[in-house]
Amino acid sequence: MYKLNYGQKNLINFNDSNEVVEAIGYLANQRRGLTITAESYENKWGTELRLNFNNIDGMPSALRQAISAGNNSCIARLNNNEFVRTLITEFGFDSGSVQNAHQIRSNIPINYLDDFDRGYGLT
């Protein structure tokens, strides 16, 4: 049901839709210290959409394999325009550091809610 592979450079590969939704639940939890940013730089092709993390404990492996080192404002980040755009447009994530987990969860089909809840609770 869900797309399983995202991006060209920082490829995110999920095995199945259950893993996708588990990752969505993980990202929806405020304990991650997740901030979604859009950055534009001169001499670049366009805007870079990023997930910045202050906590990666329990991170699902598909996400963990795609993260890179953070900078002075985060411990890790994920640069993948396609995936971040999907989080915003299909699941209801917002740019910035505040996510409405209830709203995001309402965008998940009922048969995947257990996967979302499992991801939300990962520590």
mmCIF file of N, CA and C in Angstrom:
data_model
loop_
_atom_site.group_PDB
_atom_site.id
_atom_site.type_symbol
_atom_site.label_atom_id
_atom_site.label_comp_id
_atom_site.label_asym_id
_atom_site.label_seq_id
_atom_site.Cartn_x
_atom_site.Cartn_y
_atom_site.Cartn_z
ATOM 1 N N MET A 1 0.805 -1.189 0.000
ATOM 2 C CA MET A 1 0.000 0.000 0.000
ATOM 3 C C MET A 1 0.856 1.264 0.000
ATOM 4 N N TYR A 2 1.919 1.295 0.799
ATOM 5 C CA TYR A 2 2.778 2.476 0.880
ATOM 6 C C TYR A 2 4.040 2.274 0.048
ATOM 7 N N LYS A 3 4.577 3.366 -0.401
ATOM 8 C CA LYS A 3 5.849 3.351 -1.116
ATOM 9 C C LYS A 3 6.917 2.838 -0.157
ATOM 10 N N LEU A 4 7.833 2.004 -0.649
ATOM 11 C CA LEU A 4 8.825 1.375 0.217
ATOM 12 C C LEU A 4 10.230 1.940 0.079
ATOM 13 N N ASN A 5 10.513 2.651 -1.009
ATOM 14 C CA ASN A 5 11.859 3.182 -1.250
ATOM 15 C C ASN A 5 11.768 4.674 -1.546
ATOM 16 N N TYR A 6 12.636 5.441 -0.875
ATOM 17 C CA TYR A 6 12.607 6.893 -1.008
ATOM 18 C C TYR A 6 14.001 7.430 -1.289
ATOM 19 N N GLY A 7 14.086 8.362 -2.243
ATOM 20 C CA GLY A 7 15.309 9.098 -2.482
ATOM 21 C C GLY A 7 16.285 8.404 -3.400
ATOM 22 N N GLN A 8 17.278 9.172 -3.802
ATOM 23 C CA GLN A 8 18.330 8.655 -4.660
ATOM 24 C C GLN A 8 19.635 8.553 -3.894
ATOM 25 N N LYS A 9 20.042 9.639 -3.233
ATOM 26 C CA LYS A 9 21.294 9.635 -2.489
ATOM 27 C C LYS A 9 21.158 8.921 -1.153
ATOM 28 N N ASN A 10 20.301 9.420 -0.317
ATOM 29 C CA ASN A 10 20.093 8.830 1.011
ATOM 30 C C ASN A 10 18.876 7.933 0.952
ATOM 31 N N LEU A 11 19.034 6.816 0.336
ATOM 32 C CA LEU A 11 17.925 5.909 0.089
ATOM 33 C C LEU A 11 17.397 5.322 1.392
ATOM 34 N N ILE A 12 16.091 5.391 1.542
ATOM 35 C CA ILE A 12 15.405 4.752 2.656
ATOM 36 C C ILE A 12 14.668 3.552 2.073
ATOM 37 N N ASN A 13 14.935 2.391 2.629
ATOM 38 C CA ASN A 13 14.318 1.153 2.139
ATOM 39 C C ASN A 13 13.536 0.478 3.256
ATOM 40 N N PHE A 14 12.243 0.374 3.062
ATOM 41 C CA PHE A 14 11.389 -0.359 3.989
ATOM 42 C C PHE A 14 11.080 -1.717 3.375
ATOM 43 N N ASN A 15 10.905 -2.734 4.203
ATOM 44 C CA ASN A 15 10.574 -4.069 3.711
ATOM 45 C C ASN A 15 9.108 -4.208 3.348
ATOM 46 N N ASP A 16 8.245 -3.486 4.065
ATOM 47 C CA ASP A 16 6.815 -3.582 3.809
ATOM 48 C C ASP A 16 6.107 -2.358 4.380
ATOM 49 N N SER A 17 4.823 -2.263 4.125
ATOM 50 C CA SER A 17 4.039 -1.107 4.582
ATOM 51 C C SER A 17 3.979 -1.022 6.100
ATOM 52 N N ASN A 18 4.041 -2.158 6.767
ATOM 53 C CA ASN A 18 4.037 -2.154 8.232
ATOM 54 C C ASN A 18 5.246 -1.400 8.778
ATOM 55 N N GLU A 19 6.407 -1.598 8.156
ATOM 56 C CA GLU A 19 7.613 -0.873 8.576
ATOM 57 C C GLU A 19 7.493 0.617 8.304
ATOM 58 N N VAL A 20 6.870 0.982 7.198
ATOM 59 C CA VAL A 20 6.664 2.401 6.889
ATOM 60 C C VAL A 20 5.852 3.046 8.005
ATOM 61 N N VAL A 21 4.742 2.432 8.352
ATOM 62 C CA VAL A 21 3.850 3.011 9.355
ATOM 63 C C VAL A 21 4.489 2.997 10.743
ATOM 64 N N GLU A 22 5.261 1.975 11.052
ATOM 65 C CA GLU A 22 5.997 1.955 12.318
ATOM 66 C C GLU A 22 6.938 3.166 12.387
ATOM 67 N N ALA A 23 7.624 3.461 11.290
ATOM 68 C CA ALA A 23 8.514 4.618 11.241
ATOM 69 C C ALA A 23 7.734 5.924 11.394
ATOM 70 N N ILE A 24 6.551 5.999 10.809
ATOM 71 C CA ILE A 24 5.713 7.197 10.944
ATOM 72 C C ILE A 24 5.350 7.390 12.419
ATOM 73 N N GLY A 25 4.956 6.303 13.092
ATOM 74 C CA GLY A 25 4.651 6.387 14.519
ATOM 75 C C GLY A 25 5.858 6.829 15.330
ATOM 76 N N TYR A 26 7.013 6.273 15.004
ATOM 77 C CA TYR A 26 8.247 6.663 15.691
ATOM 78 C C TYR A 26 8.491 8.164 15.548
ATOM 79 N N LEU A 27 8.365 8.668 14.338
ATOM 80 C CA LEU A 27 8.644 10.077 14.070
ATOM 81 C C LEU A 27 7.604 11.009 14.696
ATOM 82 N N ALA A 28 6.396 10.523 14.899
ATOM 83 C CA ALA A 28 5.324 11.357 15.454
ATOM 84 C C ALA A 28 5.496 11.607 16.953
ATOM 85 N N ASN A 29 6.350 10.849 17.607
ATOM 86 C CA ASN A 29 6.520 10.973 19.049
ATOM 87 C C ASN A 29 7.451 12.145 19.373
ATOM 88 N N GLN A 30 6.962 13.081 20.155
ATOM 89 C CA GLN A 30 7.733 14.289 20.510
ATOM 90 C C GLN A 30 9.030 13.977 21.238
ATOM 91 N N ARG A 31 9.144 12.790 21.847
ATOM 92 C CA ARG A 31 10.377 12.434 22.566
ATOM 93 C C ARG A 31 11.587 12.367 21.646
ATOM 94 N N ARG A 32 11.368 12.298 20.341
ATOM 95 C CA ARG A 32 12.489 12.205 19.394
ATOM 96 C C ARG A 32 13.229 13.527 19.250
ATOM 97 N N GLY A 33 12.594 14.602 19.670
ATOM 98 C CA GLY A 33 13.213 15.911 19.452
ATOM 99 C C GLY A 33 13.339 16.192 17.971
ATOM 100 N N LEU A 34 12.346 15.744 17.211
ATOM 101 C CA LEU A 34 12.364 15.888 15.751
ATOM 102 C C LEU A 34 12.037 17.324 15.347
ATOM 103 N N THR A 35 12.826 17.858 14.441
ATOM 104 C CA THR A 35 12.538 19.144 13.820
ATOM 105 C C THR A 35 12.610 18.947 12.314
ATOM 106 N N ILE A 36 11.578 19.391 11.614
ATOM 107 C CA ILE A 36 11.566 19.313 10.150
ATOM 108 C C ILE A 36 11.932 20.684 9.620
ATOM 109 N N THR A 37 12.964 20.725 8.784
ATOM 110 C CA THR A 37 13.420 22.001 8.227
ATOM 111 C C THR A 37 13.468 21.946 6.708
ATOM 112 N N ALA A 38 13.353 23.119 6.124
ATOM 113 C CA ALA A 38 13.539 23.301 4.677
ATOM 114 C C ALA A 38 14.604 24.371 4.532
ATOM 115 N N GLU A 39 15.710 24.008 3.928
ATOM 116 C CA GLU A 39 16.829 24.938 3.797
ATOM 117 C C GLU A 39 17.189 25.131 2.335
ATOM 118 N N SER A 40 17.443 26.380 1.980
ATOM 119 C CA SER A 40 17.877 26.720 0.620
ATOM 120 C C SER A 40 19.245 27.373 0.706
ATOM 121 N N TYR A 41 20.114 26.966 -0.179
ATOM 122 C CA TYR A 41 21.468 27.514 -0.235
ATOM 123 C C TYR A 41 21.762 27.952 -1.660
ATOM 124 N N GLU A 42 22.589 28.963 -1.779
ATOM 125 C CA GLU A 42 23.025 29.354 -3.117
ATOM 126 C C GLU A 42 23.858 28.229 -3.704
ATOM 127 N N ASN A 43 23.844 28.118 -5.008
ATOM 128 C CA ASN A 43 24.599 27.105 -5.745
ATOM 129 C C ASN A 43 24.118 25.682 -5.466
ATOM 130 N N LYS A 44 22.895 25.542 -4.997
ATOM 131 C CA LYS A 44 22.285 24.220 -4.819
ATOM 132 C C LYS A 44 21.140 24.107 -5.802
ATOM 133 N N TRP A 45 20.639 22.912 -6.008
ATOM 134 C CA TRP A 45 19.580 22.683 -6.978
ATOM 135 C C TRP A 45 18.224 23.122 -6.486
ATOM 136 N N GLY A 46 18.055 23.236 -5.202
ATOM 137 C CA GLY A 46 16.749 23.611 -4.672
ATOM 138 C C GLY A 46 16.724 23.466 -3.170
ATOM 139 N N THR A 47 15.553 23.446 -2.627
ATOM 140 C CA THR A 47 15.362 23.340 -1.188
ATOM 141 C C THR A 47 15.700 21.936 -0.708
ATOM 142 N N GLU A 48 16.373 21.869 0.446
ATOM 143 C CA GLU A 48 16.695 20.594 1.063
ATOM 144 C C GLU A 48 15.792 20.401 2.271
ATOM 145 N N LEU A 49 14.996 19.350 2.237
ATOM 146 C CA LEU A 49 14.116 19.020 3.351
ATOM 147 C C LEU A 49 14.839 18.048 4.268
ATOM 148 N N ARG A 50 14.825 18.349 5.567
ATOM 149 C CA ARG A 50 15.588 17.545 6.518
ATOM 150 C C ARG A 50 14.772 17.204 7.746
ATOM 151 N N LEU A 51 15.096 16.053 8.302
ATOM 152 C CA LEU A 51 14.632 15.674 9.632
ATOM 153 C C LEU A 51 15.846 15.766 10.548
ATOM 154 N N ASN A 52 15.771 16.595 11.568
ATOM 155 C CA ASN A 52 16.845 16.733 12.546
ATOM 156 C C ASN A 52 16.394 16.080 13.843
ATOM 157 N N PHE A 53 17.261 15.254 14.444
ATOM 158 C CA PHE A 53 16.920 14.489 15.639
ATOM 159 C C PHE A 53 17.791 14.882 16.816
ATOM 160 N N ASN A 54 17.176 14.953 17.984
ATOM 161 C CA ASN A 54 17.923 15.099 19.229
ATOM 162 C C ASN A 54 17.909 13.809 20.034
ATOM 163 N N ASN A 55 17.216 12.788 19.532
ATOM 164 C CA ASN A 55 17.141 11.490 20.194
ATOM 165 C C ASN A 55 16.888 10.437 19.114
ATOM 166 N N ILE A 56 17.756 9.455 19.033
ATOM 167 C CA ILE A 56 17.564 8.389 18.043
ATOM 168 C C ILE A 56 17.417 7.016 18.707
ATOM 169 N N ASP A 57 17.157 7.009 20.003
ATOM 170 C CA ASP A 57 16.955 5.744 20.713
ATOM 171 C C ASP A 57 15.795 4.981 20.083
ATOM 172 N N GLY A 58 15.998 3.704 19.824
ATOM 173 C CA GLY A 58 14.944 2.856 19.286
ATOM 174 C C GLY A 58 14.580 3.113 17.836
ATOM 175 N N MET A 59 15.364 3.903 17.135
ATOM 176 C CA MET A 59 15.039 4.256 15.747
ATOM 177 C C MET A 59 14.946 3.012 14.870
ATOM 178 N N PRO A 60 13.858 2.888 14.090
ATOM 179 C CA PRO A 60 13.743 1.753 13.165
ATOM 180 C C PRO A 60 14.932 1.694 12.204
ATOM 181 N N SER A 61 15.328 0.484 11.844
ATOM 182 C CA SER A 61 16.546 0.301 11.052
ATOM 183 C C SER A 61 16.509 0.992 9.697
ATOM 184 N N ALA A 62 15.362 1.045 9.040
ATOM 185 C CA ALA A 62 15.304 1.710 7.730
ATOM 186 C C ALA A 62 15.677 3.187 7.849
ATOM 187 N N LEU A 63 15.274 3.826 8.934
ATOM 188 C CA LEU A 63 15.638 5.231 9.157
ATOM 189 C C LEU A 63 17.096 5.332 9.611
ATOM 190 N N ARG A 64 17.487 4.454 10.526
ATOM 191 C CA ARG A 64 18.853 4.503 11.064
ATOM 192 C C ARG A 64 19.900 4.371 9.955
ATOM 193 N N GLN A 65 19.617 3.534 8.968
ATOM 194 C CA GLN A 65 20.575 3.339 7.881
ATOM 195 C C GLN A 65 20.683 4.561 6.971
ATOM 196 N N ALA A 66 19.721 5.467 7.055
ATOM 197 C CA ALA A 66 19.722 6.635 6.169
ATOM 198 C C ALA A 66 20.157 7.924 6.859
ATOM 199 N N ILE A 67 20.390 7.892 8.174
ATOM 200 C CA ILE A 67 20.756 9.126 8.862
ATOM 201 C C ILE A 67 22.236 9.431 8.681
ATOM 202 N N SER A 68 22.546 10.685 8.870
ATOM 203 C CA SER A 68 23.938 11.115 8.867
ATOM 204 C C SER A 68 24.202 11.844 10.184
ATOM 205 N N ALA A 69 25.451 12.174 10.407
ATOM 206 C CA ALA A 69 25.818 12.877 11.633
ATOM 207 C C ALA A 69 25.095 14.214 11.702
ATOM 208 N N GLY A 70 24.832 14.626 12.901
ATOM 209 C CA GLY A 70 24.178 15.914 13.096
ATOM 210 C C GLY A 70 25.176 17.054 13.043
ATOM 211 N N ASN A 71 24.702 18.193 13.477
ATOM 212 C CA ASN A 71 25.561 19.369 13.576
ATOM 213 C C ASN A 71 25.413 19.922 14.987
ATOM 214 N N ASN A 72 25.691 21.179 15.189
ATOM 215 C CA ASN A 72 25.625 21.716 16.548
ATOM 216 C C ASN A 72 24.198 21.810 17.087
ATOM 217 N N SER A 73 23.192 21.629 16.263
ATOM 218 C CA SER A 73 21.808 21.748 16.734
ATOM 219 C C SER A 73 21.080 20.405 16.819
ATOM 220 N N CYS A 74 21.730 19.306 16.425
ATOM 221 C CA CYS A 74 21.078 17.995 16.488
ATOM 222 C C CYS A 74 22.147 16.905 16.518
ATOM 223 N N ILE A 75 21.740 15.692 16.948
ATOM 224 C CA ILE A 75 22.717 14.600 17.002
ATOM 225 C C ILE A 75 22.753 13.784 15.715
ATOM 226 N N ALA A 76 21.663 13.849 14.942
ATOM 227 C CA ALA A 76 21.595 13.116 13.678
ATOM 228 C C ALA A 76 20.573 13.808 12.784
ATOM 229 N N ARG A 77 20.707 13.579 11.485
ATOM 230 C CA ARG A 77 19.719 14.137 10.561
ATOM 231 C C ARG A 77 19.537 13.225 9.372
ATOM 232 N N LEU A 78 18.405 13.397 8.747
ATOM 233 C CA LEU A 78 18.063 12.609 7.574
ATOM 234 C C LEU A 78 17.703 13.593 6.465
ATOM 235 N N ASN A 79 18.445 13.527 5.381
ATOM 236 C CA ASN A 79 18.219 14.401 4.228
ATOM 237 C C ASN A 79 17.583 13.564 3.128
ATOM 238 N N ASN A 80 16.296 13.738 2.938
ATOM 239 C CA ASN A 80 15.615 12.979 1.893
ATOM 240 C C ASN A 80 14.339 13.723 1.533
ATOM 241 N N ASN A 81 14.421 14.564 0.500
ATOM 242 C CA ASN A 81 13.290 15.404 0.115
ATOM 243 C C ASN A 81 12.018 14.601 -0.116
ATOM 244 N N GLU A 82 12.130 13.500 -0.813
ATOM 245 C CA GLU A 82 10.953 12.711 -1.150
ATOM 246 C C GLU A 82 10.248 12.189 0.101
ATOM 247 N N PHE A 83 11.007 11.642 1.042
ATOM 248 C CA PHE A 83 10.410 11.097 2.252
ATOM 249 C C PHE A 83 9.804 12.193 3.117
ATOM 250 N N VAL A 84 10.532 13.283 3.310
ATOM 251 C CA VAL A 84 10.027 14.381 4.143
ATOM 252 C C VAL A 84 8.775 14.989 3.517
ATOM 253 N N ARG A 85 8.777 15.152 2.213
ATOM 254 C CA ARG A 85 7.581 15.678 1.530
ATOM 255 C C ARG A 85 6.385 14.747 1.749
ATOM 256 N N THR A 86 6.615 13.448 1.722
ATOM 257 C CA THR A 86 5.556 12.471 1.980
ATOM 258 C C THR A 86 5.028 12.606 3.408
ATOM 259 N N LEU A 87 5.924 12.787 4.370
ATOM 260 C CA LEU A 87 5.486 12.966 5.756
ATOM 261 C C LEU A 87 4.537 14.159 5.874
ATOM 262 N N ILE A 88 4.856 15.227 5.177
ATOM 263 C CA ILE A 88 4.058 16.453 5.270
ATOM 264 C C ILE A 88 2.748 16.323 4.504
ATOM 265 N N THR A 89 2.823 15.866 3.263
ATOM 266 C CA THR A 89 1.633 15.884 2.409
ATOM 267 C C THR A 89 0.675 14.728 2.641
ATOM 268 N N GLU A 90 1.189 13.557 2.996
ATOM 269 C CA GLU A 90 0.319 12.392 3.148
ATOM 270 C C GLU A 90 -0.052 12.077 4.588
ATOM 271 N N PHE A 91 0.826 12.450 5.531
ATOM 272 C CA PHE A 91 0.587 12.051 6.917
ATOM 273 C C PHE A 91 0.286 13.214 7.852
ATOM 274 N N GLY A 92 0.499 14.435 7.420
ATOM 275 C CA GLY A 92 0.130 15.583 8.250
ATOM 276 C C GLY A 92 1.202 16.092 9.181
ATOM 277 N N PHE A 93 2.461 15.753 8.927
ATOM 278 C CA PHE A 93 3.544 16.343 9.708
ATOM 279 C C PHE A 93 3.656 17.824 9.357
ATOM 280 N N ASP A 94 4.203 18.593 10.299
ATOM 281 C CA ASP A 94 4.389 20.032 10.092
ATOM 282 C C ASP A 94 5.868 20.370 10.124
ATOM 283 N N SER A 95 6.242 21.423 9.425
ATOM 284 C CA SER A 95 7.619 21.897 9.555
ATOM 285 C C SER A 95 7.777 22.450 10.967
ATOM 286 N N GLY A 96 8.981 22.431 11.453
ATOM 287 C CA GLY A 96 9.241 22.865 12.815
ATOM 288 C C GLY A 96 9.379 21.688 13.753
ATOM 289 N N SER A 97 9.234 21.973 15.051
ATOM 290 C CA SER A 97 9.526 20.956 16.054
ATOM 291 C C SER A 97 8.304 20.431 16.801
ATOM 292 N N VAL A 98 7.115 20.865 16.429
ATOM 293 C CA VAL A 98 5.912 20.380 17.113
ATOM 294 C C VAL A 98 5.073 19.570 16.131
ATOM 295 N N GLN A 99 4.822 18.312 16.496
ATOM 296 C CA GLN A 99 3.998 17.434 15.663
ATOM 297 C C GLN A 99 2.731 17.061 16.427
ATOM 298 N N ASN A 100 1.630 16.976 15.720
ATOM 299 C CA ASN A 100 0.362 16.592 16.308
ATOM 300 C C ASN A 100 0.161 15.091 16.048
ATOM 301 N N ALA A 101 0.574 14.274 17.005
ATOM 302 C CA ALA A 101 0.532 12.821 16.833
ATOM 303 C C ALA A 101 -0.890 12.329 16.593
ATOM 304 N N HIS A 102 -1.863 12.939 17.237
ATOM 305 C CA HIS A 102 -3.259 12.532 17.047
ATOM 306 C C HIS A 102 -3.687 12.764 15.592
ATOM 307 N N GLN A 103 -3.329 13.920 15.044
ATOM 308 C CA GLN A 103 -3.662 14.228 13.649
ATOM 309 C C GLN A 103 -2.952 13.274 12.699
ATOM 310 N N ILE A 104 -1.682 13.021 12.948
ATOM 311 C CA ILE A 104 -0.910 12.122 12.093
ATOM 312 C C ILE A 104 -1.523 10.722 12.142
ATOM 313 N N ARG A 105 -1.840 10.255 13.343
ATOM 314 C CA ARG A 105 -2.428 8.923 13.512
ATOM 315 C C ARG A 105 -3.762 8.815 12.789
ATOM 316 N N SER A 106 -4.517 9.914 12.712
ATOM 317 C CA SER A 106 -5.823 9.886 12.040
ATOM 318 C C SER A 106 -5.686 9.668 10.527
ATOM 319 N N ASN A 107 -4.481 9.831 9.997
ATOM 320 C CA ASN A 107 -4.224 9.604 8.571
ATOM 321 C C ASN A 107 -3.771 8.180 8.265
ATOM 322 N N ILE A 108 -3.743 7.348 9.282
ATOM 323 C CA ILE A 108 -3.300 5.959 9.134
ATOM 324 C C ILE A 108 -4.529 5.055 9.031
ATOM 325 N N PRO A 109 -4.590 4.179 8.021
ATOM 326 C CA PRO A 109 -5.715 3.241 7.922
ATOM 327 C C PRO A 109 -5.796 2.351 9.161
ATOM 328 N N ILE A 110 -6.985 1.974 9.522
ATOM 329 C CA ILE A 110 -7.227 1.208 10.748
ATOM 330 C C ILE A 110 -6.400 -0.080 10.816
ATOM 331 N N ASN A 111 -6.184 -0.726 9.692
ATOM 332 C CA ASN A 111 -5.428 -1.985 9.714
ATOM 333 C C ASN A 111 -3.925 -1.780 9.949
ATOM 334 N N TYR A 112 -3.449 -0.522 10.014
ATOM 335 C CA TYR A 112 -2.044 -0.235 10.292
ATOM 336 C C TYR A 112 -1.846 0.479 11.628
ATOM 337 N N LEU A 113 -2.919 0.686 12.389
ATOM 338 C CA LEU A 113 -2.798 1.436 13.637
ATOM 339 C C LEU A 113 -1.897 0.746 14.654
ATOM 340 N N ASP A 114 -1.892 -0.582 14.696
ATOM 341 C CA ASP A 114 -0.987 -1.288 15.616
ATOM 342 C C ASP A 114 0.470 -1.002 15.268
ATOM 343 N N ASP A 115 0.784 -0.899 13.985
ATOM 344 C CA ASP A 115 2.153 -0.581 13.555
ATOM 345 C C ASP A 115 2.533 0.831 13.982
ATOM 346 N N PHE A 116 1.608 1.772 13.793
ATOM 347 C CA PHE A 116 1.847 3.153 14.216
ATOM 348 C C PHE A 116 2.109 3.196 15.722
ATOM 349 N N ASP A 117 1.242 2.551 16.497
ATOM 350 C CA ASP A 117 1.372 2.572 17.954
ATOM 351 C C ASP A 117 2.670 1.920 18.410
ATOM 352 N N ARG A 118 3.074 0.838 17.742
ATOM 353 C CA ARG A 118 4.344 0.178 18.081
ATOM 354 C C ARG A 118 5.508 1.142 17.840
ATOM 355 N N GLY A 119 5.508 1.818 16.701
ATOM 356 C CA GLY A 119 6.565 2.779 16.401
ATOM 357 C C GLY A 119 6.566 3.959 17.355
ATOM 358 N N TYR A 120 5.392 4.422 17.705
ATOM 359 C CA TYR A 120 5.269 5.553 18.628
ATOM 360 C C TYR A 120 5.895 5.216 19.982
ATOM 361 N N GLY A 121 5.783 3.960 20.380
ATOM 362 C CA GLY A 121 6.277 3.543 21.691
ATOM 363 C C GLY A 121 7.722 3.081 21.728
ATOM 364 N N LEU A 122 8.411 3.035 20.593
ATOM 365 C CA LEU A 122 9.803 2.571 20.582
ATOM 366 C C LEU A 122 10.685 3.468 21.440
ATOM 367 N N THR A 123 11.558 2.829 22.216
ATOM 368 C CA THR A 123 12.496 3.602 23.055
ATOM 369 C C THR A 123 13.890 3.040 22.930
#
